[in-house]
Coordinates of C-alpha atoms and ligand atoms in Angstrom, one line a residue:
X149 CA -24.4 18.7 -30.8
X150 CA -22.2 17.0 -28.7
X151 CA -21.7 19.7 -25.9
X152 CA -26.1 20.7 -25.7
X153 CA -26.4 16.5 -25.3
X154 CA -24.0 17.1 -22.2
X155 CA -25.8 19.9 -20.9
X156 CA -29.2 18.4 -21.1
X157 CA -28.1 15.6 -19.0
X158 CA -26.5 17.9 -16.5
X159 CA -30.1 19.5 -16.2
X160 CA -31.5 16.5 -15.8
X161 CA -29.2 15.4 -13.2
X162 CA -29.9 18.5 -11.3
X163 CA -33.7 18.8 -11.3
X164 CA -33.9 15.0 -10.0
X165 CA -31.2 15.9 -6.7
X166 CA -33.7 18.6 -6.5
X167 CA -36.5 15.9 -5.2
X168 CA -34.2 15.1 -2.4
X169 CA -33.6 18.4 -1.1
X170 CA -35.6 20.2 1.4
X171 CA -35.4 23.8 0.8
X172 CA -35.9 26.6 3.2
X173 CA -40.1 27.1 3.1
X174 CA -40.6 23.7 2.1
X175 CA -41.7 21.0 5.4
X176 CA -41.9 17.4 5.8
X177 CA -44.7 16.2 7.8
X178 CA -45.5 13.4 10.0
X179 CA -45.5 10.5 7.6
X180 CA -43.5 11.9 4.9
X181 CA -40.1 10.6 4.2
X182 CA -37.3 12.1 2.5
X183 CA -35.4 9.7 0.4
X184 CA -31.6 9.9 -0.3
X185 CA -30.6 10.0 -4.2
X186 CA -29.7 6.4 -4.2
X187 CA -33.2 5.5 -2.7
X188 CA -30.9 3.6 -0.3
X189 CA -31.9 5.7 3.1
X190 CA -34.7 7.5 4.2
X191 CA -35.0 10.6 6.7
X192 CA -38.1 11.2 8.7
X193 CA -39.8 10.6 11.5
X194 CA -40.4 6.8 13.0
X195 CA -41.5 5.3 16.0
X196 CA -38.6 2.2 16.8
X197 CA -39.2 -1.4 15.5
X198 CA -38.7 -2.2 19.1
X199 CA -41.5 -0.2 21.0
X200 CA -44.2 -0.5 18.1
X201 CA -46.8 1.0 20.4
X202 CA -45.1 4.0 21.7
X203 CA -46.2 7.1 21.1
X204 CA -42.6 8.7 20.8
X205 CA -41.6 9.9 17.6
X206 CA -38.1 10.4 16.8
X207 CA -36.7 12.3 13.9
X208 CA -33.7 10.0 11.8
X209 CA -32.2 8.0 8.9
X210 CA -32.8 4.6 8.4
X211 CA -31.8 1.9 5.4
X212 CA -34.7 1.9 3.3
X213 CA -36.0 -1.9 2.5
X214 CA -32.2 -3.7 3.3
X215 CA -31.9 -7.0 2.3
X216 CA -31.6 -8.8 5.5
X217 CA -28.6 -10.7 6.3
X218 CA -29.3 -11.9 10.0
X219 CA -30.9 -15.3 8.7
X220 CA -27.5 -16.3 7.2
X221 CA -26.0 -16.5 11.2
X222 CA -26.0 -20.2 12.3
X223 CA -26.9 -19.7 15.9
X224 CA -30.6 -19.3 16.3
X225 CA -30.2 -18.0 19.8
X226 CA -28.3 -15.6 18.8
X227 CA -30.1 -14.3 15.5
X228 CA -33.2 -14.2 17.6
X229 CA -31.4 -11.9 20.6
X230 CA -29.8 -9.8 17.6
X231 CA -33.5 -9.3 15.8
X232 CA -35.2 -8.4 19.4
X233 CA -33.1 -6.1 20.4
X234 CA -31.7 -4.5 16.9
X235 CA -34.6 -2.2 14.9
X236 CA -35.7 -4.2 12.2
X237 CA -36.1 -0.6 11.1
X238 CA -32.6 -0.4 10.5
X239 CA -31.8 2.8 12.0
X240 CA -28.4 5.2 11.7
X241 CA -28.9 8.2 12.8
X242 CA -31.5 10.2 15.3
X243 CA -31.2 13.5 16.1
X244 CA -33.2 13.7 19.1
X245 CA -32.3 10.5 20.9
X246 CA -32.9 12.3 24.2
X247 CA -36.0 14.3 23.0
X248 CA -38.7 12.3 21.5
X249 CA -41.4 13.7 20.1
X250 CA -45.0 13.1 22.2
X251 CA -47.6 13.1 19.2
X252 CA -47.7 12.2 15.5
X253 CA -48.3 15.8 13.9
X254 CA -44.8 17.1 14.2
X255 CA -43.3 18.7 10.7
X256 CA -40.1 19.8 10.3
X257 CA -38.9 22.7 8.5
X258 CA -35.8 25.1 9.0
X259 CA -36.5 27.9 10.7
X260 CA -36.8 30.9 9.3
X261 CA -35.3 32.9 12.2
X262 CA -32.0 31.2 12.3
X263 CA -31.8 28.9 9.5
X264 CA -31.5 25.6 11.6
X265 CA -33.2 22.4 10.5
X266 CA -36.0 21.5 13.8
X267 CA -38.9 19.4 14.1
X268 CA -41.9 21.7 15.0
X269 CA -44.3 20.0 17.4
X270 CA -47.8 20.7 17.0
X271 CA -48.3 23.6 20.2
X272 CA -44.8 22.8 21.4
X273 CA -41.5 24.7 21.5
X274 CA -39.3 23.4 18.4
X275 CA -36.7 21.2 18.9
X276 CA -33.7 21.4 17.0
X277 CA -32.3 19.3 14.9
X278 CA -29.1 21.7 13.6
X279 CA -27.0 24.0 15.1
X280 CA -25.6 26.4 12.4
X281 CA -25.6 29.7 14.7
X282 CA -26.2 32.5 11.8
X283 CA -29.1 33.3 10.1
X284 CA -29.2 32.1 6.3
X285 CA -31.9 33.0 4.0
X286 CA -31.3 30.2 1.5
X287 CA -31.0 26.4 2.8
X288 CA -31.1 23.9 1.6
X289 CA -31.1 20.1 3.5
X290 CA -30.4 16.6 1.5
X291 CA -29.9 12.9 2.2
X292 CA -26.9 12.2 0.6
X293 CA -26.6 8.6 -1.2
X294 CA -23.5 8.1 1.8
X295 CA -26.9 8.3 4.8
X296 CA -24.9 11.8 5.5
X297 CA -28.0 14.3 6.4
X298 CA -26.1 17.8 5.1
X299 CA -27.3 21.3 5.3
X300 CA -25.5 23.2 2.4
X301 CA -26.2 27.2 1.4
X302 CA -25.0 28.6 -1.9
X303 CA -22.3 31.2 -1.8
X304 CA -24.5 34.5 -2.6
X305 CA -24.8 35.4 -6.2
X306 CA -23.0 32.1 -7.3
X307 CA -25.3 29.0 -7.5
X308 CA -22.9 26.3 -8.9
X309 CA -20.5 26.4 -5.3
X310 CA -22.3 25.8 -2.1
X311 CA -20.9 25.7 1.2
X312 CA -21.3 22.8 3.7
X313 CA -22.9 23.8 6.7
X314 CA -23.8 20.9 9.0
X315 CA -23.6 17.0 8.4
X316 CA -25.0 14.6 10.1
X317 CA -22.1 12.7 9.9
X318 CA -20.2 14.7 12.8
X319 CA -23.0 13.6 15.6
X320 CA -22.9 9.8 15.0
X321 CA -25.4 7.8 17.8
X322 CA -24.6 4.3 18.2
X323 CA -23.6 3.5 14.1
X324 CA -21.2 3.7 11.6
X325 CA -21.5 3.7 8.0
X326 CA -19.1 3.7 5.4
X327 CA -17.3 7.2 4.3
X328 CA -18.2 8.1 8.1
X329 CA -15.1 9.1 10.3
X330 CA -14.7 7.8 14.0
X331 CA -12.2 10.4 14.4
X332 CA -10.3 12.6 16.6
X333 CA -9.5 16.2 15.8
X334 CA -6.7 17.7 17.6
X335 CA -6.7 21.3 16.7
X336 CA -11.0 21.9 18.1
X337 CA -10.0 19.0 21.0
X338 CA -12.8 16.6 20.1
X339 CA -12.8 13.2 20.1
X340 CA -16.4 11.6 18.2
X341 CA -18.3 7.6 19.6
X342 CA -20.3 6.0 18.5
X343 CA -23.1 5.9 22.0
X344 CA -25.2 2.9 23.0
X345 CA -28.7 3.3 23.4
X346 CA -29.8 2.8 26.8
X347 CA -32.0 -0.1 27.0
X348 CA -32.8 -2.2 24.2
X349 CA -36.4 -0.5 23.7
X350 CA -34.9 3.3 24.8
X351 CA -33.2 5.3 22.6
X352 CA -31.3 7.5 24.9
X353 CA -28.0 7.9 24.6
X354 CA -26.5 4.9 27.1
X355 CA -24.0 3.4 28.9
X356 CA -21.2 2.0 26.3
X357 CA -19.2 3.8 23.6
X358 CA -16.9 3.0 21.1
X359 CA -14.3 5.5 19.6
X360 CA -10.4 5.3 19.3
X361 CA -8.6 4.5 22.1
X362 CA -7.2 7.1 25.0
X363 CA -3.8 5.7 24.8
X364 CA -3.4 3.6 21.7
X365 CA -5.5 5.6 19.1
X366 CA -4.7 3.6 16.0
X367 CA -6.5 1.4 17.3
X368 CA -10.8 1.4 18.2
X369 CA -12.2 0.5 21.6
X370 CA -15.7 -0.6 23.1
X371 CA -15.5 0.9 26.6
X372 CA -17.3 -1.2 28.9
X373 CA -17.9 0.5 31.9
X374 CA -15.2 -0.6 33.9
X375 CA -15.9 -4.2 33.0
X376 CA -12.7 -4.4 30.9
X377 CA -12.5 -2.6 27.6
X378 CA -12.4 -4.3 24.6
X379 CA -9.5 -3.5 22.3
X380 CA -9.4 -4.3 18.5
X381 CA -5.3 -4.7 18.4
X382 CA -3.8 -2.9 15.1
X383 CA -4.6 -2.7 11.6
X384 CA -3.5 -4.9 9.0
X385 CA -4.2 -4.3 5.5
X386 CA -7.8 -3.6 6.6
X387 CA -8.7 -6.0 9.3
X388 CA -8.1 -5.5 12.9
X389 CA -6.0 -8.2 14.7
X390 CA -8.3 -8.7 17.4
X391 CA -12.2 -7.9 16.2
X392 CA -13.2 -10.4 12.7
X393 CA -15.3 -8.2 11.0
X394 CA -15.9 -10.1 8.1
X395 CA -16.5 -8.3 4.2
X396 CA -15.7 -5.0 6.1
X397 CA -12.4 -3.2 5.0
X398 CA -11.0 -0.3 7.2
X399 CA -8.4 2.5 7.1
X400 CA -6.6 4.3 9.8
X401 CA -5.6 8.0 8.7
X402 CA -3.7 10.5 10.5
X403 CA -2.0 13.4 10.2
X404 CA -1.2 17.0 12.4
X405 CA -4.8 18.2 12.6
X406 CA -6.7 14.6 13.1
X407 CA -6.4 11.1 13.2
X408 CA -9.6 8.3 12.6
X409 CA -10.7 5.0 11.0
X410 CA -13.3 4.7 8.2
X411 CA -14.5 1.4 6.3
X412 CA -15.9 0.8 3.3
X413 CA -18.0 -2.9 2.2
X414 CA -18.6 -4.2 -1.4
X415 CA -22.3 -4.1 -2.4
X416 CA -21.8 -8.0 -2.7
X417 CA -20.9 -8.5 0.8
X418 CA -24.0 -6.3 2.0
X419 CA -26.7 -3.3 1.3
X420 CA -26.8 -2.2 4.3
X421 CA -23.5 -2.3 5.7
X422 CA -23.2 -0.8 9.7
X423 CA -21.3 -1.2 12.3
X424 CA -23.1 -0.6 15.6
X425 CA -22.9 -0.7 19.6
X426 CA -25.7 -2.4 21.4
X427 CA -27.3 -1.3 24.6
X428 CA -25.3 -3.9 26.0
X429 CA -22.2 -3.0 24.9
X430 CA -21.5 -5.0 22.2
X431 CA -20.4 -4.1 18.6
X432 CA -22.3 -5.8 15.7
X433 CA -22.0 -5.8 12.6
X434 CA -25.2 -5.6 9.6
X435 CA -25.4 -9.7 11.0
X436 CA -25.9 -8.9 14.5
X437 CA -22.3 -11.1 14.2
X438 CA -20.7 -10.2 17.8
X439 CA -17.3 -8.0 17.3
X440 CA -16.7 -7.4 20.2
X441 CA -18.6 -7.7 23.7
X442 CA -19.3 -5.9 27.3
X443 CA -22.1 -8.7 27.9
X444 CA -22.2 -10.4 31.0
X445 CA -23.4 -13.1 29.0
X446 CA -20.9 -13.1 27.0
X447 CA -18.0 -13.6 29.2
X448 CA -15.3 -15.4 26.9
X449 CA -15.1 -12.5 24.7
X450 CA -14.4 -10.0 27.6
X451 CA -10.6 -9.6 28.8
X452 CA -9.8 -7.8 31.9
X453 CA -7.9 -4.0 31.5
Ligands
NAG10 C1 -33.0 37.4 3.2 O1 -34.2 37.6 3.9 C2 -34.6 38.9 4.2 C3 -35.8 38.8 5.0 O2 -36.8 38.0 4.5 C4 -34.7 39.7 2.9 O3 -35.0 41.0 3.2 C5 -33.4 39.6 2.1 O4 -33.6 40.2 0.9 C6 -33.0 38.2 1.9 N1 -31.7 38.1 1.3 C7 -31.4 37.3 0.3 C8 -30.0 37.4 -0.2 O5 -32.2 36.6 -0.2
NAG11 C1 -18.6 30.8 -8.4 O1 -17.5 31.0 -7.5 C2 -16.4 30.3 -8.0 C3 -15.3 30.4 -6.9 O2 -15.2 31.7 -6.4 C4 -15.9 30.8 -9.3 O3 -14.9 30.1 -9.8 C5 -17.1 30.7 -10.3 O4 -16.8 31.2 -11.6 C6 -18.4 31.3 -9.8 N1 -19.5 31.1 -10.6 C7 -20.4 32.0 -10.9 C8 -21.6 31.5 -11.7 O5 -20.4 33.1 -10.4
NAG12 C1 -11.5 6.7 4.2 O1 -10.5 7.7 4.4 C2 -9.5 7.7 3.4 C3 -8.5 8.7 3.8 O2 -9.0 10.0 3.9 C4 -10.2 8.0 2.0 O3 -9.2 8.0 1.0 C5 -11.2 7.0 1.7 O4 -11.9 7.3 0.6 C6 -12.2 6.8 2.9 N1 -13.1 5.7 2.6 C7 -14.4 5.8 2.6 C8 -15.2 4.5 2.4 O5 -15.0 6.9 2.8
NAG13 C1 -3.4 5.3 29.7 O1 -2.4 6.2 30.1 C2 -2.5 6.8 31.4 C3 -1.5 7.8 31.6 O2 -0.2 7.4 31.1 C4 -2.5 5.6 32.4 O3 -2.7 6.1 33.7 C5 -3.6 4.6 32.1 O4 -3.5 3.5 32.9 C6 -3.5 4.1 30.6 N1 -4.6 3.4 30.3 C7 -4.5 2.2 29.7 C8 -5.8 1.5 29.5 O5 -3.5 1.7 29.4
NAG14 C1 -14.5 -14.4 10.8 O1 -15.9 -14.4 10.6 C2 -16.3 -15.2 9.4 C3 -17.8 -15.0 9.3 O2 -18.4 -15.2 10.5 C4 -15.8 -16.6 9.6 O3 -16.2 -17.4 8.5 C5 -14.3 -16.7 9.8 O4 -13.9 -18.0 10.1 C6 -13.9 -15.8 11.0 N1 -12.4 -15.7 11.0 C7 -11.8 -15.8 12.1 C8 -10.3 -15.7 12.0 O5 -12.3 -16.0 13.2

């Protein structure tokens, strides 16, 4: 009795991931969004809070309905730079930062010729979205509760194992989330940023980055362009010595093959935790709270090299 009771819920379990999956055949149109298990992102297509009437349509994750923490920010000035310049469509992730998408009947599918995930414009060559290089007859794409976008296929003949074959995760644009890895791995020779968008109303990817540092890499760095990079000094049982970035905890982890930072937030502190670069170069937390800063106008925080 005991051991069907289990199984039933298992089934359950399974059928309602199976709403968040997009399988190979299966499309999400213009309009549609695919929700993460937790119903805590969203994946689709979206025009940005901060060019309302633009026709460009870019494909991404965003926090679905965060409860806004700008207001508690004492400096009005400062709360009303952060909310004009910052999506109020809190965005993570876009997969075609520097290929928007002209019209609003574009659906995306994987591709039945090579088993990437790409948005399909309507008369227009397909842009893609993945890069799995090898032709896969049974994919499937979800949201995971973490905001990671993964393609998965089952190994062949063996439902209950399936093999990871693309996360969003590994191309991060301008934001962190928790469980995501600013990293370097030493054995493929690649080093991941986070990328600034290029002007406060164009997503392309910009001028700024943040990612470990060239010489100290246990330790994270806004690189300002010449302008004197900003440093966040070691790590001390979760909080850098130079950047306050309050509520957020992070870890440094390192070993032969890689090396990189993560963080994680409790769900008191904030639901939607990020930490992201600005077009101007500087790192904000979910607040629009300053970390760290490239701005001209903000010339205290900036140190020389
Ligand atoms: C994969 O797709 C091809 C072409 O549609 C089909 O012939 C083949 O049987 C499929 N293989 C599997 C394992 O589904
Ligand atoms: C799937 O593969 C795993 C690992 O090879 C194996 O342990 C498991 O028994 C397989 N399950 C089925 C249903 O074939
Ligand atoms: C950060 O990385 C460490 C080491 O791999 C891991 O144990 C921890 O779970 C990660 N934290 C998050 C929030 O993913
Ligand atoms: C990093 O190391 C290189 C080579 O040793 C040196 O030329 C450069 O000035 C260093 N950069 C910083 C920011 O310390
Ligand atoms: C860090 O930021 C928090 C929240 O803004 C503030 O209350 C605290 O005083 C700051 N700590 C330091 C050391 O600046």
């Amino acid at each position: 009795m005991h051991v069907r009771f289990s199984c039933f819920l298992l089934l359950m379990g399974h059928s309602y991931s199976f709403r968040h999956k997009l399988w190979q055949g299966e499309e999400l149109k213009d309009g549609d969004e695919h929700v993460s298990a937790s119903g805590k992102f969203k994946f689709g297509l979206f025009t940005p809070s901060s060019t309302p009437y633009s026709s460009k349509r870019y494909v991404g994750v965003w926090y679905n309905k965060p409860t806004d923490r700008t207001k508690s920010l004492y400096n009005e000035d400062e709360v009303r730079y952060y909310r004009s310049q910052m999506q109020s469509l809190k965005v993570v992730w876009i997969a075609n930062r520097n290929n928007p998408i002209l019209h609003k009947s574009s659906t995306i599918r994987i591709d039945n010729s090579d088993g990437n995930l790409k948005i399909f414009p309507n008369g227009e060559n397909p842009v893609a979205i993945t890069l799995v290089g090898a032709i896969r007859n049974i994919t499937s794409v979800s949201l995971l509760k973490s905001g990671n976008l993964v393609v998965h296929v089952p190994y062949l003949n063996n439902g209950s194992i399936k093999h990871l074959l693309w996360q969003s995760f590994d191309y991060p644009t301008d934001t962190l989330l928790p469980e995501m890895k600013l990293r370097i791995n030493f054995l493929i020779g690649h080093q991941w940023f986070l990328q600034s968008w290029l002007t406060y109303n164009s997503l392309e990817q910009g001028r700024f980055n943040v990612g470990m540092g060239l010489n100290v890499t246990s330790q994270l760095r806004v690189s300002c362009r010449g302008k004197g990079d900003q440093t966040s000094g070691d790590l001390l049982n979760g909080k850098f010595k130079s950047w306050n970035i309050s509520g957020y905890k992070f870890s440094y982890f390192s070993n032969e093959q890689e090396k990189y930072f993560n963080y994680s937030v409790s769900e008191d502190v904030t639901s939607f935790p990020m930490l992201q670069i600005d077009w101007n170069g500087g790192l904000r937390d979910d607040r629009g709270q300053s970390i760290a800063s490239c701005s001209v106008f903000n010339p205290g925080k900036c140190k020389s090299a």
